[in-house]
């Protein structure tokens, strides 16, 4: 049985702003605030009270950082995506990159992790994997639900839904492509830098990284 969501509070919104300061790079005020609202909504529906409480991993117990927390990953991917977007904007001005969507998408690409990583959800899924699945919804799918519930644009929900493996089943948007490769690059670089617990390395990262 899923938990009852906690009330959304200004204190929770303020905590999200403190944990994800890159939201200030979003120029559109409404979009900026909806990113904060979406993360507050995601946390309130979980047993986590802070993004920093979430395991610093790509999936539960997979690609786990040996230091830091989930904000390090989310912020790192967002900053990488911003650099990539800015380079394309400068070097290829004919490519219409929506920078605000890249920033919002970077911040929200893993917004479903409070659901998938929730210890209570993990426990009930493992006890009865044939009841609702293991997990019932991956963070990408649940993240799209959160984005749309919070009133974020479809472009951001698409990034949450398809930044990961699910994106191989559809055509990724330009902004999603940027965030997707920022995400892949982040984990590849962390692995090359020796800050991934070797017992948690995912299969696709076990092969040598080609340059």
JSON list of N, CA and C in Angstrom, two decimals, residues 7 10 23 32 56 58 70 90 95-96 106-107 109 117 138 146 148 181 190-191 200 203 205 208:
[
{"chain": "A", "resi": 7, "resn": "UNK", "atom": "N", "xyz": [1.96, 17.03, 3.69]},
{"chain": "A", "resi": 7, "resn": "UNK", "atom": "CA", "xyz": [1.59, 18.34, 3.15]},
{"chain": "A", "resi": 7, "resn": "UNK", "atom": "C", "xyz": [2.81, 19.04, 2.57]},
{"chain": "A", "resi": 10, "resn": "UNK", "atom": "N", "xyz": [6.25, 25.54, 2.91]},
{"chain": "A", "resi": 10, "resn": "UNK", "atom": "CA", "xyz": [7.24, 26.50, 2.45]},
{"chain": "A", "resi": 10, "resn": "UNK", "atom": "C", "xyz": [8.63, 26.09, 2.91]},
{"chain": "A", "resi": 23, "resn": "UNK", "atom": "N", "xyz": [18.58, 26.03, -9.97]},
{"chain": "A", "resi": 23, "resn": "UNK", "atom": "CA", "xyz": [17.26, 26.46, -10.44]},
{"chain": "A", "resi": 23, "resn": "UNK", "atom": "C", "xyz": [17.25, 27.95, -10.78]},
{"chain": "A", "resi": 32, "resn": "UNK", "atom": "N", "xyz": [10.73, 28.06, -13.22]},
{"chain": "A", "resi": 32, "resn": "UNK", "atom": "CA", "xyz": [11.65, 27.94, -12.08]},
{"chain": "A", "resi": 32, "resn": "UNK", "atom": "C", "xyz": [10.91, 27.46, -10.84]},
{"chain": "A", "resi": 56, "resn": "UNK", "atom": "N", "xyz": [23.32, 8.08, -3.25]},
{"chain": "A", "resi": 56, "resn": "UNK", "atom": "CA", "xyz": [23.95, 8.68, -4.44]},
{"chain": "A", "resi": 56, "resn": "UNK", "atom": "C", "xyz": [24.23, 7.62, -5.50]},
{"chain": "A", "resi": 58, "resn": "UNK", "atom": "N", "xyz": [22.74, 5.60, -9.43]},
{"chain": "A", "resi": 58, "resn": "UNK", "atom": "CA", "xyz": [21.95, 5.70, -10.64]},
{"chain": "A", "resi": 58, "resn": "UNK", "atom": "C", "xyz": [20.63, 4.98, -10.51]},
{"chain": "A", "resi": 70, "resn": "UNK", "atom": "N", "xyz": [22.68, 12.35, -3.44]},
{"chain": "A", "resi": 70, "resn": "UNK", "atom": "CA", "xyz": [21.99, 12.44, -4.72]},
{"chain": "A", "resi": 70, "resn": "UNK", "atom": "C", "xyz": [22.04, 13.84, -5.33]},
{"chain": "A", "resi": 90, "resn": "UNK", "atom": "N", "xyz": [26.44, 28.68, -28.88]},
{"chain": "A", "resi": 90, "resn": "UNK", "atom": "CA", "xyz": [27.48, 29.56, -29.40]},
{"chain": "A", "resi": 90, "resn": "UNK", "atom": "C", "xyz": [28.00, 29.08, -30.75]},
{"chain": "A", "resi": 95, "resn": "UNK", "atom": "N", "xyz": [20.88, 25.95, -34.36]},
{"chain": "A", "resi": 95, "resn": "UNK", "atom": "CA", "xyz": [20.22, 24.89, -33.61]},
{"chain": "A", "resi": 95, "resn": "UNK", "atom": "C", "xyz": [19.49, 25.54, -32.43]},
{"chain": "A", "resi": 96, "resn": "UNK", "atom": "N", "xyz": [18.19, 25.43, -32.43]},
{"chain": "A", "resi": 96, "resn": "UNK", "atom": "CA", "xyz": [17.38, 26.16, -31.45]},
{"chain": "A", "resi": 96, "resn": "UNK", "atom": "C", "xyz": [17.28, 25.39, -30.13]},
{"chain": "A", "resi": 106, "resn": "UNK", "atom": "N", "xyz": [17.49, 18.95, -16.56]},
{"chain": "A", "resi": 106, "resn": "UNK", "atom": "CA", "xyz": [18.61, 18.42, -15.79]},
{"chain": "A", "resi": 106, "resn": "UNK", "atom": "C", "xyz": [18.26, 18.28, -14.32]},
{"chain": "A", "resi": 107, "resn": "UNK", "atom": "N", "xyz": [17.61, 19.30, -13.79]},
{"chain": "A", "resi": 107, "resn": "UNK", "atom": "CA", "xyz": [17.23, 19.28, -12.38]},
{"chain": "A", "resi": 107, "resn": "UNK", "atom": "C", "xyz": [16.14, 18.24, -12.09]},
{"chain": "A", "resi": 109, "resn": "UNK", "atom": "N", "xyz": [15.53, 15.40, -14.09]},
{"chain": "A", "resi": 109, "resn": "UNK", "atom": "CA", "xyz": [15.64, 14.11, -14.78]},
{"chain": "A", "resi": 109, "resn": "UNK", "atom": "C", "xyz": [15.49, 12.93, -13.82]},
{"chain": "A", "resi": 117, "resn": "UNK", "atom": "N", "xyz": [13.59, 4.83, -4.89]},
{"chain": "A", "resi": 117, "resn": "UNK", "atom": "CA", "xyz": [14.60, 4.56, -3.87]},
{"chain": "A", "resi": 117, "resn": "UNK", "atom": "C", "xyz": [14.00, 4.45, -2.46]},
{"chain": "A", "resi": 138, "resn": "UNK", "atom": "N", "xyz": [9.68, 2.61, -12.50]},
{"chain": "A", "resi": 138, "resn": "UNK", "atom": "CA", "xyz": [11.02, 3.13, -12.36]},
{"chain": "A", "resi": 138, "resn": "UNK", "atom": "C", "xyz": [10.97, 4.64, -12.15]},
{"chain": "A", "resi": 146, "resn": "UNK", "atom": "N", "xyz": [5.22, 12.98, -11.85]},
{"chain": "A", "resi": 146, "resn": "UNK", "atom": "CA", "xyz": [5.42, 14.12, -10.94]},
{"chain": "A", "resi": 146, "resn": "UNK", "atom": "C", "xyz": [5.50, 15.43, -11.72]},
{"chain": "A", "resi": 148, "resn": "UNK", "atom": "N", "xyz": [4.27, 16.26, -14.65]},
{"chain": "A", "resi": 148, "resn": "UNK", "atom": "CA", "xyz": [2.98, 16.67, -15.20]},
{"chain": "A", "resi": 148, "resn": "UNK", "atom": "C", "xyz": [2.02, 17.09, -14.09]},
{"chain": "A", "resi": 181, "resn": "UNK", "atom": "N", "xyz": [23.00, 12.62, -22.56]},
{"chain": "A", "resi": 181, "resn": "UNK", "atom": "CA", "xyz": [24.44, 12.44, -22.68]},
{"chain": "A", "resi": 181, "resn": "UNK", "atom": "C", "xyz": [25.19, 13.06, -21.49]},
{"chain": "A", "resi": 190, "resn": "UNK", "atom": "N", "xyz": [32.66, 9.51, -13.38]},
{"chain": "A", "resi": 190, "resn": "UNK", "atom": "CA", "xyz": [32.78, 9.10, -11.99]},
{"chain": "A", "resi": 190, "resn": "UNK", "atom": "C", "xyz": [33.43, 7.71, -11.90]},
{"chain": "A", "resi": 191, "resn": "UNK", "atom": "N", "xyz": [33.06, 6.84, -12.84]},
{"chain": "A", "resi": 191, "resn": "UNK", "atom": "CA", "xyz": [33.67, 5.50, -12.86]},
{"chain": "A", "resi": 191, "resn": "UNK", "atom": "C", "xyz": [35.16, 5.60, -13.18]},
{"chain": "A", "resi": 200, "resn": "UNK", "atom": "N", "xyz": [29.17, -2.22, -7.18]},
{"chain": "A", "resi": 200, "resn": "UNK", "atom": "CA", "xyz": [27.87, -1.76, -7.65]},
{"chain": "A", "resi": 200, "resn": "UNK", "atom": "C", "xyz": [27.88, -1.34, -9.12]},
{"chain": "A", "resi": 203, "resn": "UNK", "atom": "N", "xyz": [26.20, -3.35, -15.46]},
{"chain": "A", "resi": 203, "resn": "UNK", "atom": "CA", "xyz": [26.75, -4.14, -16.55]},
{"chain": "A", "resi": 203, "resn": "UNK", "atom": "C", "xyz": [27.25, -3.33, -17.72]},
{"chain": "A", "resi": 205, "resn": "UNK", "atom": "N", "xyz": [28.49, -0.53, -17.84]},
{"chain": "A", "resi": 205, "resn": "UNK", "atom": "CA", "xyz": [29.69, 0.24, -17.55]},
{"chain": "A", "resi": 205, "resn": "UNK", "atom": "C", "xyz": [30.89, -0.64, -17.25]},
{"chain": "A", "resi": 208, "resn": "UNK", "atom": "N", "xyz": [35.23, -1.67, -21.19]},
{"chain": "A", "resi": 208, "resn": "UNK", "atom": "CA", "xyz": [36.14, -0.52, -21.28]},
{"chain": "A", "resi": 208, "resn": "UNK", "atom": "C", "xyz": [35.45, 0.66, -21.93]}
]
